[in-house]
PDB file of C-alpha atoms in Angstrom:
ATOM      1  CA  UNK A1092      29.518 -25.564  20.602  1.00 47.00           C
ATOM      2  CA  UNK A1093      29.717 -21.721  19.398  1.00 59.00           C
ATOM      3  CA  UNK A1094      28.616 -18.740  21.045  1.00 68.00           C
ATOM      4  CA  UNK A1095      25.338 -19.325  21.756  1.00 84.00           C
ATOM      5  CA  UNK A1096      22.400 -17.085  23.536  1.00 91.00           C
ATOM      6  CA  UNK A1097      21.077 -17.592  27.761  1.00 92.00           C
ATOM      7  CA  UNK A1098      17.618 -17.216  27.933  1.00 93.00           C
ATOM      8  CA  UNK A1099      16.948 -14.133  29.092  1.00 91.00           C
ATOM      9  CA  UNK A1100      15.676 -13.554  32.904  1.00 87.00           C
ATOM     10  CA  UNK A1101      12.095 -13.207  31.765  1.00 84.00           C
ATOM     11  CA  UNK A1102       8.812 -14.515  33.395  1.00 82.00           C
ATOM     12  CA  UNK A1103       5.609 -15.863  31.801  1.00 74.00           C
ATOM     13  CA  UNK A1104       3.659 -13.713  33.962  1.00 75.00           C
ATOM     14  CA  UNK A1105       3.378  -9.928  34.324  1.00 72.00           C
ATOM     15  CA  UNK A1106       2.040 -10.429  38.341  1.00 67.00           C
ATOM     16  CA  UNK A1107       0.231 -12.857  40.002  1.00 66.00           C
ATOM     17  CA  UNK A1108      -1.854 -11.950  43.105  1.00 68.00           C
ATOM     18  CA  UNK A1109      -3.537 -14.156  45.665  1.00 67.00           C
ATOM     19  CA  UNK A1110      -7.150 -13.932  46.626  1.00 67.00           C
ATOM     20  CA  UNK A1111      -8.850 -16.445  48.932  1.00 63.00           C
ATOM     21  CA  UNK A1112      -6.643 -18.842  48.664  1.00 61.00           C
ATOM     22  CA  UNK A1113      -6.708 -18.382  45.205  1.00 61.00           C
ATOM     23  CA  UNK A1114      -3.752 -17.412  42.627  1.00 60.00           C
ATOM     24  CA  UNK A1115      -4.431 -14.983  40.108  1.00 61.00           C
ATOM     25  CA  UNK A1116      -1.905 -14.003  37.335  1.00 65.00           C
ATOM     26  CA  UNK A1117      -1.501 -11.962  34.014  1.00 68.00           C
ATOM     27  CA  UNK A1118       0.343 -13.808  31.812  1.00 78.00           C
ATOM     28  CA  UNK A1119       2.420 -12.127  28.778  1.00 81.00           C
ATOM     29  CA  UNK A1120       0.062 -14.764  26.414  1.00 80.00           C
ATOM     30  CA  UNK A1121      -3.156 -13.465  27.580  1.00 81.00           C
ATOM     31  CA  UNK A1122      -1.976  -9.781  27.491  1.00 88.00           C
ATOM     32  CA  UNK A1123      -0.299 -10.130  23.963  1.00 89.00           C
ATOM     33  CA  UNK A1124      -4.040 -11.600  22.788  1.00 85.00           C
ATOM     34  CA  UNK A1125      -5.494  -8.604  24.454  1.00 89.00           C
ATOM     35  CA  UNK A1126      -3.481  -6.063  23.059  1.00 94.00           C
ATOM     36  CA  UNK A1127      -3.872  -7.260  19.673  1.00 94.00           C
ATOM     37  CA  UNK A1128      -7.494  -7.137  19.642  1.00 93.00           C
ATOM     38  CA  UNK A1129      -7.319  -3.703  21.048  1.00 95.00           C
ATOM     39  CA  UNK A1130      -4.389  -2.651  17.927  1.00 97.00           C
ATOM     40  CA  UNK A1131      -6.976  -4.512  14.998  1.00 96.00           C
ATOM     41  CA  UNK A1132     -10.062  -3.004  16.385  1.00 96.00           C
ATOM     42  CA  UNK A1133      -8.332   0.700  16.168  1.00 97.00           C
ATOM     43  CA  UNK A1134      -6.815  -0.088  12.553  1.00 97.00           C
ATOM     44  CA  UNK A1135     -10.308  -1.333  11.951  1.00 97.00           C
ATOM     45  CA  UNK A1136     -11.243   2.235  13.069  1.00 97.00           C
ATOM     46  CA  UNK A1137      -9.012   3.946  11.475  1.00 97.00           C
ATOM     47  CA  UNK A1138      -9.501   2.575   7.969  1.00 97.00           C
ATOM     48  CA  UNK A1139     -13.099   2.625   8.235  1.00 96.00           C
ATOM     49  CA  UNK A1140     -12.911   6.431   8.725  1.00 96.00           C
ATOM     50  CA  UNK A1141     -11.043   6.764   5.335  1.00 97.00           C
ATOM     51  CA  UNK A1142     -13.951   5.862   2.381  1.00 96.00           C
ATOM     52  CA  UNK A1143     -11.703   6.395  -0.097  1.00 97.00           C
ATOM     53  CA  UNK A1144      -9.693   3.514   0.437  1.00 97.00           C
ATOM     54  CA  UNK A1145     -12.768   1.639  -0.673  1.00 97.00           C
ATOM     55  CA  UNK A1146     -14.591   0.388  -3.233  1.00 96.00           C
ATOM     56  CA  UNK A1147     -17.344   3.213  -4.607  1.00 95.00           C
ATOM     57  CA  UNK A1148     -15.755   5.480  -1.239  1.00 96.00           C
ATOM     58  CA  UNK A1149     -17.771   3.231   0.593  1.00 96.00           C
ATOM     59  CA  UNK A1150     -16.528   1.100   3.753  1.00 96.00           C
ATOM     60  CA  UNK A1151     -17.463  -1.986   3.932  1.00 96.00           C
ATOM     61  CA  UNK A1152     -18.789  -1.703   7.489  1.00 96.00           C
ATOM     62  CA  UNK A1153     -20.430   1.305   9.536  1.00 94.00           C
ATOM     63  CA  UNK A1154     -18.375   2.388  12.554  1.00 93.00           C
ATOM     64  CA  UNK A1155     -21.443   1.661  14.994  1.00 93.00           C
ATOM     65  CA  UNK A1156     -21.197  -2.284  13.415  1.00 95.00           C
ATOM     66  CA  UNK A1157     -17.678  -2.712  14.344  1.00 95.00           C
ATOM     67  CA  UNK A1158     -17.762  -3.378  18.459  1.00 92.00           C
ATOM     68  CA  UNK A1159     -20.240  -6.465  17.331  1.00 95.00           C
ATOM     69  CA  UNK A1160     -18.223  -7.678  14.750  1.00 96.00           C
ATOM     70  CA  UNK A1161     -14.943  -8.020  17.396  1.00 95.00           C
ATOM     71  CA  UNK A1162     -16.640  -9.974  19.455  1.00 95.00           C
ATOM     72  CA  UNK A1163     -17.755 -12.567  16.915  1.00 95.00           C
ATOM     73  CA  UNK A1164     -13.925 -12.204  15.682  1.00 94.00           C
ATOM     74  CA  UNK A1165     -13.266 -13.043  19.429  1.00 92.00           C
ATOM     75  CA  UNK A1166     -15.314 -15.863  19.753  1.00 92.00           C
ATOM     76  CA  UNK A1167     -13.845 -16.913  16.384  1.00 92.00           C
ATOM     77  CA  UNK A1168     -10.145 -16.652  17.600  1.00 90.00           C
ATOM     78  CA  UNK A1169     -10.861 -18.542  21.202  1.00 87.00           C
ATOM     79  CA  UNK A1170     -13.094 -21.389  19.680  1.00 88.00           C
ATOM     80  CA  UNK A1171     -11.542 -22.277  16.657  1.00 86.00           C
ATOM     81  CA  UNK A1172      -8.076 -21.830  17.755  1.00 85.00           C
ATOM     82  CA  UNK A1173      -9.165 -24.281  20.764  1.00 85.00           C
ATOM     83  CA  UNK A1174     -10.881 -26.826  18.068  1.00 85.00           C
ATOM     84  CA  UNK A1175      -8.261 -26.625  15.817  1.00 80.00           C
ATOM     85  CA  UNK A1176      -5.407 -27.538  18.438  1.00 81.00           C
ATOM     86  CA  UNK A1177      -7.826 -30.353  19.912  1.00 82.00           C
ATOM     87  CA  UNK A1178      -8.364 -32.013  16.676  1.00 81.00           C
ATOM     88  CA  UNK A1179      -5.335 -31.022  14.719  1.00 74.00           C
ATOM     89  CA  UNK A1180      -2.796 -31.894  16.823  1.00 73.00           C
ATOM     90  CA  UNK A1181      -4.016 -33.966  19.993  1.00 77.00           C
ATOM     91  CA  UNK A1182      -7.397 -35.596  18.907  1.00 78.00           C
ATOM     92  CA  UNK A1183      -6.914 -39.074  20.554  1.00 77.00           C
ATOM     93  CA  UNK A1184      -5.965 -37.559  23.565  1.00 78.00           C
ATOM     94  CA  UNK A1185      -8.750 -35.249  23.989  1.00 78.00           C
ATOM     95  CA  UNK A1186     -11.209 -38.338  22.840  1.00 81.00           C
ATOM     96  CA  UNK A1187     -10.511 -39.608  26.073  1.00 80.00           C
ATOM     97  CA  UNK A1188     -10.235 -36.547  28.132  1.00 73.00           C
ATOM     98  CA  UNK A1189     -13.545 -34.815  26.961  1.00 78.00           C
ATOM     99  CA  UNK A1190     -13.720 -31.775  29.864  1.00 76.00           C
ATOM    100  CA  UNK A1191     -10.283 -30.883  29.767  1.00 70.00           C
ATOM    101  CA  UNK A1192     -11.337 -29.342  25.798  1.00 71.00           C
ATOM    102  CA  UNK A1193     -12.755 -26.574  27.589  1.00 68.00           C
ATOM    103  CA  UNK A1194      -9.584 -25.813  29.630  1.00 64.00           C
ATOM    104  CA  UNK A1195      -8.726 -23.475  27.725  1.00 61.00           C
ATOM    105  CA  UNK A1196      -6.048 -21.830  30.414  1.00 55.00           C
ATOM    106  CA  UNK A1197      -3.767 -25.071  30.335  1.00 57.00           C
ATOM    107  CA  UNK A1198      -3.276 -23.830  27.123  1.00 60.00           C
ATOM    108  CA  UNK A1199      -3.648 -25.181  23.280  1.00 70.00           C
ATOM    109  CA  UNK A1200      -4.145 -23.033  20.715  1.00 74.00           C
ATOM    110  CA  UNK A1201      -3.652 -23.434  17.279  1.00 78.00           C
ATOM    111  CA  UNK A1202      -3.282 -20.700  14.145  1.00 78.00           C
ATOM    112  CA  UNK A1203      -5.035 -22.362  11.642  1.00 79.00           C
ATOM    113  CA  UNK A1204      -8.094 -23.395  13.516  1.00 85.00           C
ATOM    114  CA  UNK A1205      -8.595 -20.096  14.835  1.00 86.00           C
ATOM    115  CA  UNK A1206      -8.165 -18.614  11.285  1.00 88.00           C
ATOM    116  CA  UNK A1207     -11.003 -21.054  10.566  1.00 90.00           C
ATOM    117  CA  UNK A1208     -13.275 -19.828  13.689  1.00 92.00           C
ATOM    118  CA  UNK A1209     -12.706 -15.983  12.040  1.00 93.00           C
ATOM    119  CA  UNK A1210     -13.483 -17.234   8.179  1.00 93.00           C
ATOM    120  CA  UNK A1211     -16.639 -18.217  10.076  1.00 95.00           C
ATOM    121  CA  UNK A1212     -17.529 -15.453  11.867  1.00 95.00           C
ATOM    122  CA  UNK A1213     -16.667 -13.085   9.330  1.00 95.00           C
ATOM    123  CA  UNK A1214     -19.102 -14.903   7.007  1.00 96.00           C
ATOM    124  CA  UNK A1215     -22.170 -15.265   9.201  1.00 96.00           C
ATOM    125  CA  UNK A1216     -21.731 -11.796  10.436  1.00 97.00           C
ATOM    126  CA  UNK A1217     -21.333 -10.369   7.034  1.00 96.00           C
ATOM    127  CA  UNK A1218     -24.768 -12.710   5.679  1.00 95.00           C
ATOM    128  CA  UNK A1219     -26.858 -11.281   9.014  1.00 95.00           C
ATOM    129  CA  UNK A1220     -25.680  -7.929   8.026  1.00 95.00           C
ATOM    130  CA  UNK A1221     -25.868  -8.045   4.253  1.00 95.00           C
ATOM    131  CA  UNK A1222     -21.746  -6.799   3.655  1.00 96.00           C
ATOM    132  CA  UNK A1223     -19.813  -7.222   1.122  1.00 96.00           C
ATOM    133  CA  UNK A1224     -17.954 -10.545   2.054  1.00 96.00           C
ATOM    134  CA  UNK A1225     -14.622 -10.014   0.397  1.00 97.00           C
ATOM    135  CA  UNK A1226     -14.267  -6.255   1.711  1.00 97.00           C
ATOM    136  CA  UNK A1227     -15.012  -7.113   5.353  1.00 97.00           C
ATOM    137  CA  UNK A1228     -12.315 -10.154   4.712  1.00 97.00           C
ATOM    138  CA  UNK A1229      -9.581  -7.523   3.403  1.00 98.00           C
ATOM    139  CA  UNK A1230     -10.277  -5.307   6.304  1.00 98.00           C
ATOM    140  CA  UNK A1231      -9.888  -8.542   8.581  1.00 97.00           C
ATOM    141  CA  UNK A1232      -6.672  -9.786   7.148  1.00 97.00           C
ATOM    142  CA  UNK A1233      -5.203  -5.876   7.319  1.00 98.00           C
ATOM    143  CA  UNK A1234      -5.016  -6.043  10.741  1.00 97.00           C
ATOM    144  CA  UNK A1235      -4.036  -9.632  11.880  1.00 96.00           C
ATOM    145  CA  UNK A1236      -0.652  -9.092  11.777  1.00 97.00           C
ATOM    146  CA  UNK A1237       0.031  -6.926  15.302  1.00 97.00           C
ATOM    147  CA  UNK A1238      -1.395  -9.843  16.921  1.00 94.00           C
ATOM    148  CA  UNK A1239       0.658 -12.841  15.521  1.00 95.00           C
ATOM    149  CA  UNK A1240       4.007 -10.586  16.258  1.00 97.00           C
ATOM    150  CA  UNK A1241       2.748 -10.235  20.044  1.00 95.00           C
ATOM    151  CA  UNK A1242       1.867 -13.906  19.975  1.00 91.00           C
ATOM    152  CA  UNK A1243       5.035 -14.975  18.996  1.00 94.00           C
ATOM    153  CA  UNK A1244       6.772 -12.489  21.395  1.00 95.00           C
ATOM    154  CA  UNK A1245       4.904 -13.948  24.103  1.00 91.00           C
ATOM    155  CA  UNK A1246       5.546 -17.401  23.124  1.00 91.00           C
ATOM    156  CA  UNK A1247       9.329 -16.716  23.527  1.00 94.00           C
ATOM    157  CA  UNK A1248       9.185 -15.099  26.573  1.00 93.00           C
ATOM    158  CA  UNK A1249       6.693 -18.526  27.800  1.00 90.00           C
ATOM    159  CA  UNK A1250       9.986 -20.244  26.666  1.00 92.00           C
ATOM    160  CA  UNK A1251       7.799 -22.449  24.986  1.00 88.00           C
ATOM    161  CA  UNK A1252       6.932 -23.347  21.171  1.00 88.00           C
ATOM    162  CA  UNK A1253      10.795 -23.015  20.569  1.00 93.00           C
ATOM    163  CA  UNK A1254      13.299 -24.336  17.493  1.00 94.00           C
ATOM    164  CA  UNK A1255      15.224 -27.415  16.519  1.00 92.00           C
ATOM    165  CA  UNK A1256      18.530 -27.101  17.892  1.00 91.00           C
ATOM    166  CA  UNK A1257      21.413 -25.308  16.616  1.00 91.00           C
ATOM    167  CA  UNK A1258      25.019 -24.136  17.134  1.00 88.00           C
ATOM    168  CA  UNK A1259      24.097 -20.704  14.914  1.00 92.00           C
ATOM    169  CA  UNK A1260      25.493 -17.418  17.462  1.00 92.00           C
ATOM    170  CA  UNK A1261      21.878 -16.707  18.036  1.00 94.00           C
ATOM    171  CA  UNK A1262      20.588 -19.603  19.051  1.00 94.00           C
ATOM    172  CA  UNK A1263      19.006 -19.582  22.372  1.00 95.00           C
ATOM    173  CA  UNK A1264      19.430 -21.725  25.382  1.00 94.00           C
ATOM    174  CA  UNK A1265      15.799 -22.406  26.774  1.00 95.00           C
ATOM    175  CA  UNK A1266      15.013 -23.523  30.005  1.00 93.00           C
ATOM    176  CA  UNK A1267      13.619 -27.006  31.028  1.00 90.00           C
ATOM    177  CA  UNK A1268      14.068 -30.301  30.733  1.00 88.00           C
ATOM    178  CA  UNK A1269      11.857 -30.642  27.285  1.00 87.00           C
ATOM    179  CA  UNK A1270      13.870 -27.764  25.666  1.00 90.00           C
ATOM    180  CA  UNK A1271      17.062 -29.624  27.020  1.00 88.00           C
ATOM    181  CA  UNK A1272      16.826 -32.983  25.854  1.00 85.00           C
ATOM    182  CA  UNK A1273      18.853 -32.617  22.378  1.00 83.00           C
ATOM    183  CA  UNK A1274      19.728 -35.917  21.000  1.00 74.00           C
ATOM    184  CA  UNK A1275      23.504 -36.230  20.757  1.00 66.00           C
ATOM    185  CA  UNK A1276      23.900 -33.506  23.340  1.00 63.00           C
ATOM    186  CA  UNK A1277      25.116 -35.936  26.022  1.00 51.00           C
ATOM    187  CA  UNK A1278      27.233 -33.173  28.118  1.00 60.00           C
ATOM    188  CA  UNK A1279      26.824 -29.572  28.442  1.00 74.00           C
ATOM    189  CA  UNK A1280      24.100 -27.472  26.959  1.00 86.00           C
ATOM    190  CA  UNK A1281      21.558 -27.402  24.419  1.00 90.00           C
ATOM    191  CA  UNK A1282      20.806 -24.435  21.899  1.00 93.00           C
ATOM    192  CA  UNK A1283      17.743 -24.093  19.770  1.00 94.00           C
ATOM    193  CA  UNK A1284      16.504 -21.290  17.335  1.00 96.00           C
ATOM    194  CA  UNK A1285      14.483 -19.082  18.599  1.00 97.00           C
ATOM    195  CA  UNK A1286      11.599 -20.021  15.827  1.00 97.00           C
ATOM    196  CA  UNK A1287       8.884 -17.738  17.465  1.00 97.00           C
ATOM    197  CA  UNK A1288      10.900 -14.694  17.178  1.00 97.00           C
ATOM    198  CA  UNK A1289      11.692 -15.959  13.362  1.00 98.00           C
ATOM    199  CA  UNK A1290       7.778 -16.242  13.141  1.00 97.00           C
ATOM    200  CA  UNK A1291       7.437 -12.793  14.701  1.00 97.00           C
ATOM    201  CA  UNK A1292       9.642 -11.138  12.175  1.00 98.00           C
ATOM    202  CA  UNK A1293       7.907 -12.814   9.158  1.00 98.00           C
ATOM    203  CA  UNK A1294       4.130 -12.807   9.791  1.00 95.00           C
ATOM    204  CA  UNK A1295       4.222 -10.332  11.869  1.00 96.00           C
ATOM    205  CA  UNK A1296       6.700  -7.296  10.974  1.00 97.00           C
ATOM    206  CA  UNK A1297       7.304  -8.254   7.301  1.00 98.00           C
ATOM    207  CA  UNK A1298       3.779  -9.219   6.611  1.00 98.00           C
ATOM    208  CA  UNK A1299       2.287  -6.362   8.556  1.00 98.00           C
ATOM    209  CA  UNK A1300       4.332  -3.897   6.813  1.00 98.00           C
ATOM    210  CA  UNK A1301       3.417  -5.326   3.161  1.00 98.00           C
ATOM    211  CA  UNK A1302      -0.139  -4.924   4.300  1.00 98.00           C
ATOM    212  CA  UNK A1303      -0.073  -1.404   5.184  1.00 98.00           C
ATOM    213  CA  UNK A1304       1.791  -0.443   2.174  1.00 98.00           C
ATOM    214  CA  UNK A1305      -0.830  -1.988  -0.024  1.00 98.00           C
ATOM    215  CA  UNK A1306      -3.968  -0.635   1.330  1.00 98.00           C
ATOM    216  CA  UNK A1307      -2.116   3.202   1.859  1.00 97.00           C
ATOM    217  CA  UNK A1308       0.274   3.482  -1.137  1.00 97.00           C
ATOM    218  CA  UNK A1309      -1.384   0.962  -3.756  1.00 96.00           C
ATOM    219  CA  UNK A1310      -4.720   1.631  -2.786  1.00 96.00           C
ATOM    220  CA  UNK A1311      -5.362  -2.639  -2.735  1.00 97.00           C
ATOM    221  CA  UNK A1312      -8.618  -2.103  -0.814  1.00 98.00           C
ATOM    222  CA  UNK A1313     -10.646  -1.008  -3.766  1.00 97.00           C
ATOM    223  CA  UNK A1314      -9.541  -5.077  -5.018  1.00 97.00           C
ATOM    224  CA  UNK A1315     -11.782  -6.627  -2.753  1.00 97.00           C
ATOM    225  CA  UNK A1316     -10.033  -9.576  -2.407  1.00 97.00           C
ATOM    226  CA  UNK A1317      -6.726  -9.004  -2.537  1.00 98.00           C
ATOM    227  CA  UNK A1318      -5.626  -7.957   0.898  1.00 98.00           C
ATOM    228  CA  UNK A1319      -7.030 -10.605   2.098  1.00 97.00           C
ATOM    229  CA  UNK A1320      -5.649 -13.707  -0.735  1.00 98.00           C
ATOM    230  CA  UNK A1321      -1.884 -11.798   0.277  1.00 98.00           C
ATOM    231  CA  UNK A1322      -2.178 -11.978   3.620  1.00 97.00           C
ATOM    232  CA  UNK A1323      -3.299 -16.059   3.278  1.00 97.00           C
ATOM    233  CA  UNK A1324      -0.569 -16.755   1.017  1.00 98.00           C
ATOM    234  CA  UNK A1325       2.376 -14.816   3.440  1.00 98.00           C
ATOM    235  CA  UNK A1326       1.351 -16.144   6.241  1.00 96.00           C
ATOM    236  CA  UNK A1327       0.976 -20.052   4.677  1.00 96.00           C
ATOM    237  CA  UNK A1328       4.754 -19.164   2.903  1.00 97.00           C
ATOM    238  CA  UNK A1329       5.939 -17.496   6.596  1.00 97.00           C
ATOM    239  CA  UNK A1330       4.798 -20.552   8.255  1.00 95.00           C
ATOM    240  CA  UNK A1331       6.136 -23.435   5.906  1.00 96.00           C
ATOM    241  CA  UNK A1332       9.120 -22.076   6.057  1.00 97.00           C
ATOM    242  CA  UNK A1333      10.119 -21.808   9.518  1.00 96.00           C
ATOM    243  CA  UNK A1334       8.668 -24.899  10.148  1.00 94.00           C
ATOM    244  CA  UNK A1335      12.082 -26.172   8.936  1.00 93.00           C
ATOM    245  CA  UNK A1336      13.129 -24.984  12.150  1.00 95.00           C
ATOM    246  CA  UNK A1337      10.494 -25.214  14.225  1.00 93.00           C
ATOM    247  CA  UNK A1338      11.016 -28.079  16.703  1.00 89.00           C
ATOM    248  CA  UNK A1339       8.291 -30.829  15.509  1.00 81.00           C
ATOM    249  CA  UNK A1340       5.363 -31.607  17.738  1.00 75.00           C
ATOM    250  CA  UNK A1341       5.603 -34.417  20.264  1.00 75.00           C
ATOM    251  CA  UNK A1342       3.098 -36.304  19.346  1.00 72.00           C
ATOM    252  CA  UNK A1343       4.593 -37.065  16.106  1.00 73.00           C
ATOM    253  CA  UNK A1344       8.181 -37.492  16.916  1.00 76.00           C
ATOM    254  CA  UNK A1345       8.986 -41.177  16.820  1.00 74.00           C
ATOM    255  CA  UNK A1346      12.303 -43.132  16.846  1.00 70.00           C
ATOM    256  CA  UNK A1347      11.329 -43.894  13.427  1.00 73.00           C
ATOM    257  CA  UNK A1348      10.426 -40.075  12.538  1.00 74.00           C
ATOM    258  CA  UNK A1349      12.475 -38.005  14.668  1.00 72.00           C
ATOM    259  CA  UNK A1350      11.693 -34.721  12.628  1.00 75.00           C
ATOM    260  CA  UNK A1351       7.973 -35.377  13.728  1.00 80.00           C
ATOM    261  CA  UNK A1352       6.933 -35.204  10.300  1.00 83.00           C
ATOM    262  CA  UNK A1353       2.668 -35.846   9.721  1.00 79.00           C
ATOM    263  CA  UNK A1354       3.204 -37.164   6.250  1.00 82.00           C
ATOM    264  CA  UNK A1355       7.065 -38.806   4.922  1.00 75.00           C
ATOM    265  CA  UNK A1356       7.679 -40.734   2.712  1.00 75.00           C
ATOM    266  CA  UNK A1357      11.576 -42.515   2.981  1.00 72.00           C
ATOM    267  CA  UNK A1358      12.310 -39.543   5.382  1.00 68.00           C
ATOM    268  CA  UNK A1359      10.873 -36.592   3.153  1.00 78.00           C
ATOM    269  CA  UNK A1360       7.669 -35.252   4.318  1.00 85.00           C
ATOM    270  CA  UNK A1361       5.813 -32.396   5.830  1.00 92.00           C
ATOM    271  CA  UNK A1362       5.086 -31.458   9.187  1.00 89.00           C
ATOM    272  CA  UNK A1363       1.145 -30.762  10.465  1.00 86.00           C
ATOM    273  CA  UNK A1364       2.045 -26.532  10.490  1.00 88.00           C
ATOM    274  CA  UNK A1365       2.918 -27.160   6.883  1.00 93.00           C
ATOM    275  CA  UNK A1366       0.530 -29.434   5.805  1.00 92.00           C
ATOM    276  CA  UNK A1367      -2.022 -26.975   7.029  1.00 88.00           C
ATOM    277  CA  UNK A1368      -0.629 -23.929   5.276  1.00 93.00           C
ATOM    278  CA  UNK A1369      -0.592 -25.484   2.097  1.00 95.00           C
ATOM    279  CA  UNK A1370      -4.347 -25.030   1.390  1.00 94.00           C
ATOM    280  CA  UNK A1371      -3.666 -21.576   2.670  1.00 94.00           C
ATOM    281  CA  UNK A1372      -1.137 -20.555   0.243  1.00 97.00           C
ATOM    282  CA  UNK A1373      -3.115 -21.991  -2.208  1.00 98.00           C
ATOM    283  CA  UNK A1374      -6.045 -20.041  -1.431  1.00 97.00           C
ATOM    284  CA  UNK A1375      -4.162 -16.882  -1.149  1.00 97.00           C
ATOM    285  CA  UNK A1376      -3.224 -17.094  -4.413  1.00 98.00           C
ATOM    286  CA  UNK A1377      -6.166 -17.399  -5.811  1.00 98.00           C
ATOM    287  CA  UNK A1378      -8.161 -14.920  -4.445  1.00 97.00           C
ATOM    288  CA  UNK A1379      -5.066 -12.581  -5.042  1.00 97.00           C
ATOM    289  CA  UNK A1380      -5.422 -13.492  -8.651  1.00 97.00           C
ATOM    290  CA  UNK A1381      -9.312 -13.596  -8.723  1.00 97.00           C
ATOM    291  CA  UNK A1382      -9.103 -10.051  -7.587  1.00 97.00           C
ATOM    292  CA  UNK A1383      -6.727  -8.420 -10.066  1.00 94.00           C
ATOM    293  CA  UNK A1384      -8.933 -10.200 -13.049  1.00 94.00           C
ATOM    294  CA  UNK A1385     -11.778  -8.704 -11.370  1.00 88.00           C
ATOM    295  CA  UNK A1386     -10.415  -5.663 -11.099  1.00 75.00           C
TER     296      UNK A1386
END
């Protein structure tokens, strides 16, 4: 095997601290959702200030709106991304373990469902408040990225959510048994790409920054629309293709399908992350292109 990466000294939790008998800890996960909720709700701020990066000058929400509309995003984010793992990737499993869906701290989340949950939210809250739909959607999108690039951060440092392995000089050795049973790896260690830090870079850094430099140099807010159908269709393209090195999910791995592929045919296939970002690419095209015609 090459040169090859330890896993750095790093724990999942910040502290832990012990109260009746109890042990309570911060976790890098729970901070990393916390902090990006606390980044998108000031660039929410922020561009909300600026009316001429809107349509007629004219935000699409008013400033004392926008501490009700995070918490429906919130409840968005926690529920759907808790549905969408439970019947996405585990269904039977939770069919027959109905109260552990609410354990939400044994983790379980997925992306897509809890892109779903927000779609939601933003809709209903935008009907009971009578706002332009695609507007509050752009201004939505704008500021997901901060969050996924924490999330995948944390995800490394969980050591969990890692790659397929590898011999590349930065692949990583993870800790634990799961992360160390590589078939063909009979002796020695086992290397994998670090596929959340690949995710980190691509929806969160490279999609972030294309964001910002279309709503502050090209002006893309006044497309309602557009933000919004880009950000869909890089995050669906991010996704599909790191899933390539994404190690599959258990539950489809078989000796007959060892890439854990949803859908093959003769060995060619998709997995579940990319069969779900297909409609999402597709989408994001669309509205990209519905905007500009509109425009």
């Amino acid at each position: 095997m090459q040169a090859v990466i330890d896993f750095p000294e790093l724990s999942p939790e910040l502290f832990s601290i012990s109260i009746f008998g109890m042990e309570l800890a911060l976790r890098w996960y729970a901070l990393a959702y916390i902090a990006g909720i606390l980044i998108a709700w000031r660039m929410a701020a922020g561009a909300i200030r600026r009316p001429t990066l809107w349509p007629a000058d004219t935000p699409p929400i008013k400033p004392e709106q926008l501490e009700d509309f995070i918490t429906w995003i919130i409840l968005g984010v926690i529920l759907g991304g808790r549905l969408g793992f439970v019947l996405f990737y585990q269904p039977g499993y939770y069919l027959s373990h109905p109260l552990e869906i609410l354990m939400v701290w044994q983790g379980g989340m997925a992306f897509h469902g809890g892109l779903l949950g927000v779609v939601i939210a933003t809709y209903i809250f935008a009907r009971r408040h009578d706002i332009a739909i695609l507007s509050l959607a752009d201004l939505v999108a704008y500021t997901v990225p901060p969050g996924l690039f924490l999330g995948r951060l944390a995800n490394f440092i969980n050591a969990e959510l890692w790659g397929r392995p590898s011999e590349l000089p930065w692949a990583v050795i993870f800790p634990g048994a799961a992360a160390q049973d590589c078939p063909g790896v009979i002796a020695g260690v086992c290397a994998r790409h670090p596929s959340q830090l690949y995710e980190a870079i691509l929806e969160g850094l490279l999609l972030g920054g294309l964001l910002l430099w279309l709503v502050y140099r090209r002006d893309c807010f006044r497309t309602p629309g557009f933000v919004m159908g880009v950000f869909l269709a890089g995050y669906g393209i991010s996704r599909f293709i790191v899933e390539f090195f994404r190690q599959p999910d258990v539950q489809f791995v078989s000796a007959g399908n060892p890439l854990g592929l949803a859908f093959h045919i003769g060995g060619y296939g998709l997995t579940m992350g990319q069969i779900l970002s297909l409609p999402m690419i597709a989408l994001g095209v669309w509205f990209a292109l519905r905007a500009r015609r509109n425009a």
